[in-house]
mmCIF file with all atom_site columns, C-alpha atoms in Angstrom:
data_model
loop_
_atom_site.group_PDB
_atom_site.id
_atom_site.type_symbol
_atom_site.label_atom_id
_atom_site.label_alt_id
_atom_site.label_comp_id
_atom_site.label_asym_id
_atom_site.label_entity_id
_atom_site.label_seq_id
_atom_site.pdbx_PDB_ins_code
_atom_site.Cartn_x
_atom_site.Cartn_y
_atom_site.Cartn_z
_atom_site.occupancy
_atom_site.B_iso_or_equiv
_atom_site.pdbx_formal_charge
_atom_site.auth_seq_id
_atom_site.auth_comp_id
_atom_site.auth_asym_id
_atom_site.auth_atom_id
_atom_site.pdbx_PDB_model_num
ATOM 1  C CA . MET M 1 1  ? -71.746 6.846  -6.189 1.00 0.00 ? 1119 MET M CA 1
ATOM 2  C CA . THR M 1 2  ? -72.826 9.202  -3.380 1.00 0.00 ? 1120 THR M CA 1
ATOM 3  C CA . GLU M 1 3  ? -71.815 6.519  -0.960 1.00 0.00 ? 1121 GLU M CA 1
ATOM 4  C CA . ALA M 1 4  ? -68.379 6.696  -2.358 1.00 0.00 ? 1122 ALA M CA 1
ATOM 5  C CA . ALA M 1 5  ? -67.837 10.458 -2.667 1.00 0.00 ? 1123 ALA M CA 1
ATOM 6  C CA . VAL M 1 6  ? -69.083 10.720 1.172  1.00 0.00 ? 1124 VAL M CA 1
ATOM 7  C CA . LEU M 1 7  ? -66.145 7.998  1.820  1.00 0.00 ? 1125 LEU M CA 1
ATOM 8  C CA . ASP M 1 8  ? -63.737 10.054 -0.304 1.00 0.00 ? 1126 ASP M CA 1
ATOM 9  C CA . ALA M 1 9  ? -64.633 13.385 1.650  1.00 0.00 ? 1127 ALA M CA 1
ATOM 10 C CA . LEU M 1 10 ? -63.985 11.250 4.933  1.00 0.00 ? 1128 LEU M CA 1
ATOM 11 C CA . ALA M 1 11 ? -60.788 9.959  4.138  1.00 0.00 ? 1129 ALA M CA 1
ATOM 12 C CA . ALA M 1 12 ? -59.323 13.059 2.534  1.00 0.00 ? 1130 ALA M CA 1
ATOM 13 C CA . ALA M 1 13 ? -60.256 15.292 5.531  1.00 0.00 ? 1131 ALA M CA 1
ATOM 14 C CA . ALA M 1 14 ? -57.709 15.825 8.270  1.00 0.00 ? 1132 ALA M CA 1
ATOM 15 C CA . ALA M 1 15 ? -60.111 15.392 11.212 1.00 0.00 ? 1133 ALA M CA 1
ATOM 16 C CA . ALA M 1 16 ? -63.197 14.273 12.008 1.00 0.00 ? 1134 ALA M CA 1
ATOM 17 C CA . LEU M 1 17 ? -66.392 15.847 10.020 1.00 0.00 ? 1135 LEU M CA 1
ATOM 18 C CA . THR M 1 18 ? -69.813 16.886 10.742 1.00 0.00 ? 1136 THR M CA 1
ATOM 19 C CA . ALA M 1 19 ? -72.907 15.638 8.467  1.00 0.00 ? 1137 ALA M CA 1
ATOM 20 C CA . VAL M 1 20 ? -73.043 19.412 7.481  1.00 0.00 ? 1138 VAL M CA 1
ATOM 21 C CA . ASP M 1 21 ? -69.350 19.488 6.399  1.00 0.00 ? 1139 ASP M CA 1
ATOM 22 C CA . VAL M 1 22 ? -69.472 16.287 4.423  1.00 0.00 ? 1140 VAL M CA 1
ATOM 23 C CA . ALA M 1 23 ? -72.646 17.779 2.537  1.00 0.00 ? 1141 ALA M CA 1
ATOM 24 C CA . ALA M 1 24 ? -70.815 20.873 1.547  1.00 0.00 ? 1142 ALA M CA 1
ATOM 25 C CA . ARG M 1 25 ? -67.686 18.892 0.529  1.00 0.00 ? 1143 ARG M CA 1
ATOM 26 C CA . VAL M 1 26 ? -69.902 16.365 -1.591 1.00 0.00 ? 1144 VAL M CA 1
ATOM 27 C CA . GLY M 1 27 ? -72.392 18.728 -2.788 1.00 0.00 ? 1145 GLY M CA 1
ATOM 28 C CA . ILE M 1 28 ? -75.473 17.126 -1.150 1.00 0.00 ? 1146 ILE M CA 1
ATOM 29 C CA . SER M 1 29 ? -78.032 17.960 1.131  1.00 0.00 ? 1147 SER M CA 1
ATOM 30 C CA . ARG M 1 30 ? -77.464 17.359 5.288  1.00 0.00 ? 1148 ARG M CA 1
ATOM 31 C CA . ALA M 1 31 ? -80.301 15.068 5.307  1.00 0.00 ? 1149 ALA M CA 1
ATOM 32 C CA . THR M 1 32 ? -78.848 12.562 2.548  1.00 0.00 ? 1150 THR M CA 1
ATOM 33 C CA . ALA M 1 33 ? -75.387 12.983 4.081  1.00 0.00 ? 1151 ALA M CA 1
ATOM 34 C CA . GLN M 1 34 ? -76.471 11.746 6.888  1.00 0.00 ? 1152 GLN M CA 1
ATOM 35 C CA . ARG M 1 35 ? -78.521 8.845  5.825  1.00 0.00 ? 1153 ARG M CA 1
ATOM 36 C CA . HIS M 1 36 ? -75.206 7.781  3.969  1.00 0.00 ? 1154 HIS M CA 1
ATOM 37 C CA . LEU M 1 37 ? -73.205 8.421  7.111  1.00 0.00 ? 1155 LEU M CA 1
ATOM 38 C CA . SER M 1 38 ? -75.602 6.348  9.173  1.00 0.00 ? 1156 SER M CA 1
ATOM 39 C CA . VAL M 1 39 ? -75.400 3.353  6.767  1.00 0.00 ? 1157 VAL M CA 1
ATOM 40 C CA . LEU M 1 40 ? -71.404 3.213  6.405  1.00 0.00 ? 1158 LEU M CA 1
ATOM 41 C CA . VAL M 1 41 ? -71.530 3.362  10.522 1.00 0.00 ? 1159 VAL M CA 1
ATOM 42 C CA . ASP M 1 42 ? -73.548 0.526  10.539 1.00 0.00 ? 1160 ASP M CA 1
ATOM 43 C CA . GLU M 1 43 ? -71.403 -1.660 8.206  1.00 0.00 ? 1161 GLU M CA 1
ATOM 44 C CA . GLY M 1 44 ? -68.507 -0.448 10.061 1.00 0.00 ? 1162 GLY M CA 1
ATOM 45 C CA . VAL M 1 45 ? -66.582 1.511  7.483  1.00 0.00 ? 1163 VAL M CA 1
ATOM 46 C CA . VAL M 1 46 ? -67.118 4.702  9.268  1.00 0.00 ? 1164 VAL M CA 1
ATOM 47 C CA . GLU M 1 47 ? -66.375 5.676  13.039 1.00 0.00 ? 1165 GLU M CA 1
ATOM 48 C CA . ILE M 1 48 ? -68.905 8.315  14.663 1.00 0.00 ? 1166 ILE M CA 1
ATOM 49 C CA . GLY M 1 49 ? -67.907 10.238 17.838 1.00 0.00 ? 1167 GLY M CA 1
ATOM 50 C CA . LEU M 1 50 ? -69.733 12.873 19.934 1.00 0.00 ? 1168 LEU M CA 1
ATOM 51 C CA . ARG M 1 51 ? -67.996 16.031 20.610 1.00 0.00 ? 1169 ARG M CA 1
ATOM 52 C CA . TYR M 1 52 ? -69.792 18.088 23.594 1.00 0.00 ? 1170 TYR M CA 1
ATOM 53 C CA . GLY M 1 53 ? -69.666 21.759 23.492 1.00 0.00 ? 1171 GLY M CA 1
ATOM 54 C CA . SER M 1 54 ? -70.537 24.158 26.587 1.00 0.00 ? 1172 SER M CA 1
ATOM 55 C CA . THR M 1 55 ? -74.346 23.805 25.802 1.00 0.00 ? 1173 THR M CA 1
ATOM 56 C CA . GLY M 1 56 ? -76.704 22.401 23.408 1.00 0.00 ? 1174 GLY M CA 1
ATOM 57 C CA . ARG M 1 57 ? -76.904 19.000 21.633 1.00 0.00 ? 1175 ARG M CA 1
ATOM 58 C CA . PRO M 1 58 ? -73.602 17.181 21.300 1.00 0.00 ? 1176 PRO M CA 1
ATOM 59 C CA . GLU M 1 59 ? -72.268 17.248 17.903 1.00 0.00 ? 1177 GLU M CA 1
ATOM 60 C CA . HIS M 1 60 ? -71.856 14.163 15.940 1.00 0.00 ? 1178 HIS M CA 1
ATOM 61 C CA . ARG M 1 61 ? -68.392 13.839 14.262 1.00 0.00 ? 1179 ARG M CA 1
ATOM 62 C CA . TYR M 1 62 ? -67.589 10.984 11.337 1.00 0.00 ? 1180 TYR M CA 1
ATOM 63 C CA . SER M 1 63 ? -64.318 9.560  10.350 1.00 0.00 ? 1181 SER M CA 1
ATOM 64 C CA . ALA M 1 64 ? -62.997 6.910  8.019  1.00 0.00 ? 1182 ALA M CA 1
ATOM 65 C CA . ARG M 1 65 ? -62.167 4.011  9.840  1.00 0.00 ? 1183 ARG M CA 1
ATOM 66 C CA . ARG M 1 66 ? -58.205 3.677  9.694  1.00 0.00 ? 1184 ARG M CA 1
ATOM 67 C CA . GLU M 1 67 ? -56.756 0.224  9.120  1.00 0.00 ? 1185 GLU M CA 1
#
């Protein structure tokens, strides 16, 4: 059920989302969102990209795979 909600949030988004964005939209913790996103990436349902800022760690951005 949560996995479906995560996919729905990604599909409804106009742009790629972070795990924090997904967590806020679905109403779950960031850690839970990351676990579900990781599984969905491994299954090939979700794509992951990196966004590099000027400092700090790169930000993981997730989007639903479009066919």
